[in-house]
Tab-separated table of C-alpha atoms and ligand atoms in Angstrom:
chain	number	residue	atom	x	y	z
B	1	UNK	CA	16.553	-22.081	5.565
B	2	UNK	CA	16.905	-18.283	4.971
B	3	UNK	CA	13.592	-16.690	3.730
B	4	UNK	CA	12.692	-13.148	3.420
B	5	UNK	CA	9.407	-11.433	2.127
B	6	UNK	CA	8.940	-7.696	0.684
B	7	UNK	CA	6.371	-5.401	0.185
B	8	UNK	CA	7.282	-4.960	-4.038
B	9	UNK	CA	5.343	-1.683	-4.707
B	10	UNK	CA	3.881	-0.265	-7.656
B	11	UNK	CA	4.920	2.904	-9.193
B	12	UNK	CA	2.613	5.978	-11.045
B	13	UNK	CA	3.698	8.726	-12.948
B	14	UNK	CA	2.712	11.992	-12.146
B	15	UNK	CA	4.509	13.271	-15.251
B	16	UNK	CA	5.736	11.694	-17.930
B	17	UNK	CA	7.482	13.837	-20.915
B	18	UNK	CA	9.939	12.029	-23.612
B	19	UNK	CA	12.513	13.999	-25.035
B	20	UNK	CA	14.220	12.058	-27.755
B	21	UNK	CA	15.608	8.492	-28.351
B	22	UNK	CA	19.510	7.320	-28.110
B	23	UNK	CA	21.080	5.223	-30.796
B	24	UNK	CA	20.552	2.495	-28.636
B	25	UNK	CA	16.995	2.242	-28.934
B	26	UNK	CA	16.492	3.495	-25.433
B	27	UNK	CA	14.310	7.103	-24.919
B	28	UNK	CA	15.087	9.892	-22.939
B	29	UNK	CA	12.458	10.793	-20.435
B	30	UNK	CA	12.263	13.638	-17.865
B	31	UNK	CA	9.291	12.344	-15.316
B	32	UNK	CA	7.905	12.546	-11.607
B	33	UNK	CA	7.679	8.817	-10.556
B	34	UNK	CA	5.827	7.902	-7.197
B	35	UNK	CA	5.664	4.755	-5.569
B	36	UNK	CA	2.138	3.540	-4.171
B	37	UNK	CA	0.650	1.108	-1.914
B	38	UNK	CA	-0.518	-1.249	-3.995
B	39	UNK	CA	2.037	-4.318	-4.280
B	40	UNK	CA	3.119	-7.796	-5.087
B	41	UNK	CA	4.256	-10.089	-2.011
B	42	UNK	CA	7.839	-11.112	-3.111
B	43	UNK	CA	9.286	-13.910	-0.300
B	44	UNK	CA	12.634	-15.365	-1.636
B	45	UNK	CA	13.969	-18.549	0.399
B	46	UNK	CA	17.625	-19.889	0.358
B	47	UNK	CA	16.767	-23.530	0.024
B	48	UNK	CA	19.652	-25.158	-0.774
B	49	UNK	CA	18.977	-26.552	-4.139
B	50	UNK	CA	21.737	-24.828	-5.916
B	51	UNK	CA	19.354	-23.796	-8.649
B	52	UNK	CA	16.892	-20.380	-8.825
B	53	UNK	CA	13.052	-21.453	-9.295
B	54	UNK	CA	9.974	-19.698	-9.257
B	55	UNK	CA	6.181	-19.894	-8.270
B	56	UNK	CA	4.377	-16.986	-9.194
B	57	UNK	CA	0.278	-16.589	-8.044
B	58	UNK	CA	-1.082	-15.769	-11.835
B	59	UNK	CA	-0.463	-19.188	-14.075
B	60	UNK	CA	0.011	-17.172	-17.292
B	61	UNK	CA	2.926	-15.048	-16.065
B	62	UNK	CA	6.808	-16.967	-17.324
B	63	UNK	CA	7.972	-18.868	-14.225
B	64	UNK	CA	11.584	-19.338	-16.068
B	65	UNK	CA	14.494	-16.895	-17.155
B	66	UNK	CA	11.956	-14.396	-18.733
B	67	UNK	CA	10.263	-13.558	-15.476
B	68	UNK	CA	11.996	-10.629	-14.694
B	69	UNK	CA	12.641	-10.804	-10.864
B	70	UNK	CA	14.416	-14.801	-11.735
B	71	UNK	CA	16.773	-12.456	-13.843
B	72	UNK	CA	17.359	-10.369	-10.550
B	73	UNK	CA	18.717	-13.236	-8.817
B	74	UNK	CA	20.755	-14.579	-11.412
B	75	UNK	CA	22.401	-10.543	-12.174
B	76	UNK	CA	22.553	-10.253	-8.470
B	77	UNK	CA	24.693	-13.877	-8.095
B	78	UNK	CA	26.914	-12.476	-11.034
B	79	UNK	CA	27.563	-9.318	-9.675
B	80	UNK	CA	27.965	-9.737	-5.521
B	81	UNK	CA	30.354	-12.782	-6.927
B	82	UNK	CA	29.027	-15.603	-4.720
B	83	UNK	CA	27.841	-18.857	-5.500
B	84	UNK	CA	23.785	-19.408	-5.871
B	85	UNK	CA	22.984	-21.536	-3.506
B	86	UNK	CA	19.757	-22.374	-4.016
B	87	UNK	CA	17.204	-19.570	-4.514
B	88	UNK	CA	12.907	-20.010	-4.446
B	89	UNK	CA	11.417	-16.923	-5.695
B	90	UNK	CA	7.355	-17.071	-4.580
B	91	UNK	CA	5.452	-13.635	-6.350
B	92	UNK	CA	1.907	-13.300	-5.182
B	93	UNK	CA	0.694	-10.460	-7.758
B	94	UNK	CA	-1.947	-8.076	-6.812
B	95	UNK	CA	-0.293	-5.540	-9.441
B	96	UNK	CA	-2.057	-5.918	-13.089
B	97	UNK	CA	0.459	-6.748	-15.595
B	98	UNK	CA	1.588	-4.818	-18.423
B	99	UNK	CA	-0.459	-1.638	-17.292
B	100	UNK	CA	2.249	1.085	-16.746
B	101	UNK	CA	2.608	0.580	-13.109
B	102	UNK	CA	6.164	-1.161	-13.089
B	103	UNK	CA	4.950	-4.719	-11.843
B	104	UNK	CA	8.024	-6.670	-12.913
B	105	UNK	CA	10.360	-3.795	-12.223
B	106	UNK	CA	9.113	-4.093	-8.667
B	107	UNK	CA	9.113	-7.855	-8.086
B	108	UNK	CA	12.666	-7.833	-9.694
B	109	UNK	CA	14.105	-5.088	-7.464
B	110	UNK	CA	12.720	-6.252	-4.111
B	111	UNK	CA	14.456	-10.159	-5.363
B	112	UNK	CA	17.554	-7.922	-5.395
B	113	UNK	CA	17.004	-6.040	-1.700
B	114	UNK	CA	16.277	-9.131	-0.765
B	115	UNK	CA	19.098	-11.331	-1.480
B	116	UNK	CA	21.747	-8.452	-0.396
B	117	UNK	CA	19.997	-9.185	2.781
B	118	UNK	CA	19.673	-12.452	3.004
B	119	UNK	CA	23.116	-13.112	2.269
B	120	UNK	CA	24.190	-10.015	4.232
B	121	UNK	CA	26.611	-9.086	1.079
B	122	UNK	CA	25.530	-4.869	2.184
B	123	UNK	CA	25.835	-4.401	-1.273
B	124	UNK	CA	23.393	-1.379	-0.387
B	125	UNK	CA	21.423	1.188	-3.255
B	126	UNK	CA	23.828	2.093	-5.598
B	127	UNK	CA	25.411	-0.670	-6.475
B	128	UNK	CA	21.560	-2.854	-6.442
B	129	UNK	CA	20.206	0.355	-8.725
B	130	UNK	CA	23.508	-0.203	-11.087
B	131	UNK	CA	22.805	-4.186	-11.359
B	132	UNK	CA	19.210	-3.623	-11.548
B	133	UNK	CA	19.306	-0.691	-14.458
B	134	UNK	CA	21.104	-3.429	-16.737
B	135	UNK	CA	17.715	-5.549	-16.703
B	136	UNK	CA	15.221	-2.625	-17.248
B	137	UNK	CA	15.369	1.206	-16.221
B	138	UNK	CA	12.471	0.946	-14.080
B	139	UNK	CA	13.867	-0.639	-11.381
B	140	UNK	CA	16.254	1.971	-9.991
B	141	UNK	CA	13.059	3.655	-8.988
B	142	UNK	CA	11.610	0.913	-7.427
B	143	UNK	CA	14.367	-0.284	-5.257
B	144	UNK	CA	14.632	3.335	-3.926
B	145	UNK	CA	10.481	4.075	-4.175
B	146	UNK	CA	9.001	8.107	-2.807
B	147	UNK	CA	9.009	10.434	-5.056
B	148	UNK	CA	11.693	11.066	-7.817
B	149	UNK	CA	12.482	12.903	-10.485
B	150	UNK	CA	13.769	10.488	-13.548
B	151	UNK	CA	15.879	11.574	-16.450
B	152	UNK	CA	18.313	9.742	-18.598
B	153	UNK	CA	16.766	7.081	-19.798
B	154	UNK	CA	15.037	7.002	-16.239
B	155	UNK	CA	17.574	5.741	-13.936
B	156	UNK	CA	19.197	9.368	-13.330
B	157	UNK	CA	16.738	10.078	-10.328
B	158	UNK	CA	16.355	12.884	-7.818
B	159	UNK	CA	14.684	12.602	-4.745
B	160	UNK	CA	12.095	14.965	-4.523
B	161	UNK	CA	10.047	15.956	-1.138
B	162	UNK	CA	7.136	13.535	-0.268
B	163	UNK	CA	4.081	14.546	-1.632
B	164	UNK	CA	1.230	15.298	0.773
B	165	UNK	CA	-0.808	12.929	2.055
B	166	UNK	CA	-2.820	11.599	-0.743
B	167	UNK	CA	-4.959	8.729	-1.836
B	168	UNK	CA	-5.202	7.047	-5.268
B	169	UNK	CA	-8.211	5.266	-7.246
B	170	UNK	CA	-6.214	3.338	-9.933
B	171	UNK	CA	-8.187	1.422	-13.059
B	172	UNK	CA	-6.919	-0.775	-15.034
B	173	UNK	CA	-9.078	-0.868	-18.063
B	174	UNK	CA	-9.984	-4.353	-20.029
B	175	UNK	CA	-6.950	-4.128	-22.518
B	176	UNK	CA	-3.120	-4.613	-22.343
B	177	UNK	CA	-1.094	-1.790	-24.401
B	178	UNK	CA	2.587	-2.608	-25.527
B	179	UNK	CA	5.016	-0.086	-24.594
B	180	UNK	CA	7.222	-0.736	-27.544
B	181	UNK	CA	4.322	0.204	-29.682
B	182	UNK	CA	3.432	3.179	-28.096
B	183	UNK	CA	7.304	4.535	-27.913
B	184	UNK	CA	6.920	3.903	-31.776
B	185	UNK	CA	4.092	6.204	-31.706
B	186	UNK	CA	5.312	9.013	-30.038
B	187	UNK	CA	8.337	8.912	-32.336
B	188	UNK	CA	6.350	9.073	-35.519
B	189	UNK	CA	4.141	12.376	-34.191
B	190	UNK	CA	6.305	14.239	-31.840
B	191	UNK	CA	4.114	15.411	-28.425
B	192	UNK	CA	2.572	19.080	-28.946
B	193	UNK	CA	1.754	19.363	-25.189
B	194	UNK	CA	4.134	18.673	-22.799
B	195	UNK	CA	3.967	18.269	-19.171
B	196	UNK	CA	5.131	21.573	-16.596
B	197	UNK	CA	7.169	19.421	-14.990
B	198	UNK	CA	8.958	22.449	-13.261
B	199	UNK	CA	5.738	23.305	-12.228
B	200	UNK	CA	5.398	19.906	-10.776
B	201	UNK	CA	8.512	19.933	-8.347
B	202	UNK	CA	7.959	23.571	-7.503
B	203	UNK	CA	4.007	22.295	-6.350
B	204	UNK	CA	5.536	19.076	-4.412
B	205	UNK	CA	8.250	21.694	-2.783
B	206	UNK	CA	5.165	23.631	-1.476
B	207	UNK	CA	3.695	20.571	0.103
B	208	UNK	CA	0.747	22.019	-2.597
B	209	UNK	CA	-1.759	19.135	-3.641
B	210	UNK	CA	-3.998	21.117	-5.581
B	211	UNK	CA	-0.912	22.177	-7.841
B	212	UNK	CA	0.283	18.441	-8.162
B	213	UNK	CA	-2.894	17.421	-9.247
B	214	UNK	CA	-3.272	20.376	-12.156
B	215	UNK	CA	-0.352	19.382	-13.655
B	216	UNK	CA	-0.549	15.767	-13.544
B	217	UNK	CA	0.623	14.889	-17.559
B	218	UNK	CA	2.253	11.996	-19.636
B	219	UNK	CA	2.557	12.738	-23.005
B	220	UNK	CA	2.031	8.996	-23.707
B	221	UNK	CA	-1.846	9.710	-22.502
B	222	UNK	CA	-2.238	10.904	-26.374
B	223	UNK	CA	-1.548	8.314	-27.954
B	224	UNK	CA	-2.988	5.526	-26.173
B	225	UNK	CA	-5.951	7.641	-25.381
B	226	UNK	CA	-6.528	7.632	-29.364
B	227	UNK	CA	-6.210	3.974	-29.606
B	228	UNK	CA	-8.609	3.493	-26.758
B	229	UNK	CA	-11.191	6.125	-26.086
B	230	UNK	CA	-11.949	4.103	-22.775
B	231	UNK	CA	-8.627	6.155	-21.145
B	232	UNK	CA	-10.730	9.242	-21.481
B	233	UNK	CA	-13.663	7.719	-20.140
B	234	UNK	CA	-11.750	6.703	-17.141
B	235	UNK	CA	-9.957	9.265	-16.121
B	236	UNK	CA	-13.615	11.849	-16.636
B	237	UNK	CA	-15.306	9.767	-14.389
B	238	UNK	CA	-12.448	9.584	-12.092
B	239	UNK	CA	-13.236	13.817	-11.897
B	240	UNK	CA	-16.823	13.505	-11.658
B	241	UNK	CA	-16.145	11.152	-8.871
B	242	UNK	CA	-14.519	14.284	-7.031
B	243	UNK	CA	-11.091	13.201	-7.986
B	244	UNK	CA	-8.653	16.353	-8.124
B	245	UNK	CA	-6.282	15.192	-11.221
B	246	UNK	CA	-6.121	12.064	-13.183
B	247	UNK	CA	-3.948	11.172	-15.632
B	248	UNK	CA	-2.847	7.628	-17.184
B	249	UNK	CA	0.623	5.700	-15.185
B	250	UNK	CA	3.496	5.051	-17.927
B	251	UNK	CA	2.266	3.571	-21.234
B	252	UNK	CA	-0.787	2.850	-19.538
B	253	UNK	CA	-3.525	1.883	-19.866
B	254	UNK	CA	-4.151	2.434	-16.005
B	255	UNK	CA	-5.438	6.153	-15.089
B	256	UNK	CA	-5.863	6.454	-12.002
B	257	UNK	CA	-7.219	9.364	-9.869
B	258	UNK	CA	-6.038	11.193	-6.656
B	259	UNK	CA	-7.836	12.239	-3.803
B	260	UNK	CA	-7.059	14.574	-0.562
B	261	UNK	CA	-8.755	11.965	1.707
B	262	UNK	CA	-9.428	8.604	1.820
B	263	UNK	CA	-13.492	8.609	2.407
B	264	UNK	CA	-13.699	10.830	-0.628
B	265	UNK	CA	-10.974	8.176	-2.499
B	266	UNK	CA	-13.160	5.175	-1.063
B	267	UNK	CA	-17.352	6.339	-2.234
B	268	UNK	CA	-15.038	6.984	-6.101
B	269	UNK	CA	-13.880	2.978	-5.456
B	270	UNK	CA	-18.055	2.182	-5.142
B	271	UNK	CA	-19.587	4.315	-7.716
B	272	UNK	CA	-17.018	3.027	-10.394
B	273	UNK	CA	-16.641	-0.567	-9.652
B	274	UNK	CA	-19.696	-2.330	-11.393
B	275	UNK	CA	-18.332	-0.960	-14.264
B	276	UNK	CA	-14.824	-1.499	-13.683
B	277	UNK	CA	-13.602	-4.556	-12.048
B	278	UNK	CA	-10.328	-3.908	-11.949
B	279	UNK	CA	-10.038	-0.833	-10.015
B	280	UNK	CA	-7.588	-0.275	-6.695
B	281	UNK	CA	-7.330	2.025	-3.665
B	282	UNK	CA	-4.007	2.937	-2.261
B	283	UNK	CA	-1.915	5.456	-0.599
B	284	UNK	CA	0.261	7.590	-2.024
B	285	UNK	CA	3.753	6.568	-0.255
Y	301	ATP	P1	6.361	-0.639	-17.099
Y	301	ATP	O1	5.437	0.275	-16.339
Y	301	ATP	O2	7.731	-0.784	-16.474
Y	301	ATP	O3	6.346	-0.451	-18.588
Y	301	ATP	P2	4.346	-2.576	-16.944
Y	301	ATP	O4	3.758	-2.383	-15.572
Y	301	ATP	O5	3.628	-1.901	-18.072
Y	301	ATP	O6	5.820	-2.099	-16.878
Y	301	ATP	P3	4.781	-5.353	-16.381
Y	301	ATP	O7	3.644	-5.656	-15.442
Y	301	ATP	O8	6.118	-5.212	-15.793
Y	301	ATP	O9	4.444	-4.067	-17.284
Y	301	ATP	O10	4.751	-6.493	-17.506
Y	301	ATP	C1	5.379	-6.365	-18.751
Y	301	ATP	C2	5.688	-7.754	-19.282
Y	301	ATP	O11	6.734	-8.318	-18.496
Y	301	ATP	C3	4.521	-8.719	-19.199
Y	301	ATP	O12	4.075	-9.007	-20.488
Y	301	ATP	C4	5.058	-9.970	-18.514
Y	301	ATP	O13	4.883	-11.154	-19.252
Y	301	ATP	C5	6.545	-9.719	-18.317
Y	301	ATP	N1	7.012	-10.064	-16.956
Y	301	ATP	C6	8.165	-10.656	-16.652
Y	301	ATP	N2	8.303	-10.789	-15.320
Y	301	ATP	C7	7.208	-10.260	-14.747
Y	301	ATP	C8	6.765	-10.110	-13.400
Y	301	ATP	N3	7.494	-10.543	-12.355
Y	301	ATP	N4	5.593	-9.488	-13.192
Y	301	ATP	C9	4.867	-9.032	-14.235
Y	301	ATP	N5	5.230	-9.166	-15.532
Y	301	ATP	C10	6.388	-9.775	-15.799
């Protein structure tokens, strides 16, 4: 039996800017995407069965066709043209769900990497990102991870240089947020502040931390920061704790805070976890 296990990371946003929506349905975005440390354990085993199933750590998460990464398999199958010959998808989730940080974009493109392995069909990144992009437009991103520019409707993506070594306090506040909803509200009161995203590259071409972390921005921040005044909470303590930007990932609601060094990145982690539990330390990748 063939088995294989990835690292599936999670992703932030150091920007995030939309700029309009498609007929489709589907918004335009120009953002700075970073992959972290923080990630699910994705091990997928060839077991013979001739079917795809799926065991995933937290109960309440679909273990059928509407978890995304059992999608991956059966897109990848379709695409690379070979029979499924029995696929066991096991996710142990460390990632919170629906919290802006990609978690079932990740799972679903390391199911892809992994199969092309597995089954040595060297499909290799563009054609994974193109099969992947039909399921969501997240997982481009994740199957390539460092830092990247996204446009389009975020699968157009630039690689960007690294950003300096940096370490991330991420909090996940008590509350799910849907992302349809908040797309919705964008579109109803267009953004007034916008990130500098040119700003942005020209600080991670500099290797300049200081300048990454001044114009860390999602336009999104807005509007779920009016629905739940806890994002501005968050991400004020995340200063006080010494942090040098902070800014809510994707649709949120996780803001997380970054940090030149990790001792600085760890005393935040103690002073602000009684009163968040779910709050994460990672490296920037
Ligand atoms: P994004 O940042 O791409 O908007 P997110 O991090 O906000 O994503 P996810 O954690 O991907 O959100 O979860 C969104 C929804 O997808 C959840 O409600 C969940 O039920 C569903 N889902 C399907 N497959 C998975 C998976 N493997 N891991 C997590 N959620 C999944």
């Amino acid at each position: 039996m063939k088995e294989l296990t990835l690292e599936a990371n999670a992703k932030v946003n150091f920007t995030l800017d939309v700029l309009g929506k498609l007929p489709n349905g589907y918004h335009t975005v120009r953002m700075v995407m970073q992959a972290v440390s923080l990630h699910d354990d994705v091990t997928v085993q060839l077991d013979g069965s001739g079917k795809i199933s799926l065991r995933c750590s937290l109960p309440y998460l679909p273990s059928d066709q509407s978890n995304l990464a059992w999608r991956a398999a059966e897109a990848f199958y379709a695409a690379a043209g070979i029979p499924n010959p029995g696929t066991a998808i096991v996710i142990h989730k460390r990632i919170p769900v629906a919290a802006g940080l990609a978690g079932g974009s990740t799972d679903a493109a390391a199911v892809l990497r992994a199969l092309d392995t597995l089954h040595g069909t060297g499909l290799g990144d563009e054609a994974l990102c193109k099969i992947g992009l039909r399921l969501g437009a997240d997982i481009p991103f994740c199957l390539l991870g460092g830092t990247m520019l996204a446009e389009g409707i975020g699968e157009q993506l630039t690689r960007l240089p690294a950003c300096p070594e940096a370490w991330a306090v991420l909090i996940k506040p008590p509350f799910s947020v849907s992302t349809a909803a908040i797309y919705a509200a964008v579109d109803a009161h267009q953004p007034t502040a916008r990130p500098d995203t040119d700003g942005m590259l020209r600080a991670l071409a500099c290797g300049d931390l200081s300048g990454i972390c001044q114009r860390l921005y999602n336009v999104m921040e807005a509007v779920t920061g009016a629905r739940h005044r806890q994002i501005g909470e968050i991400r004020g303590r995340l200063l006080d704790c010494g942090a040098l930007g902070a800014v809510m990932s994707g649709s949120g609601p996780t803001t997380y805070g970054l940090f030149a060094g990790r001792e600085q990145a760890e005393s935040a982690l103690e002073a602000l976890r009684p009163d968040y539990p779910e709050i994460f330390l990672c490296k920037i990748l």
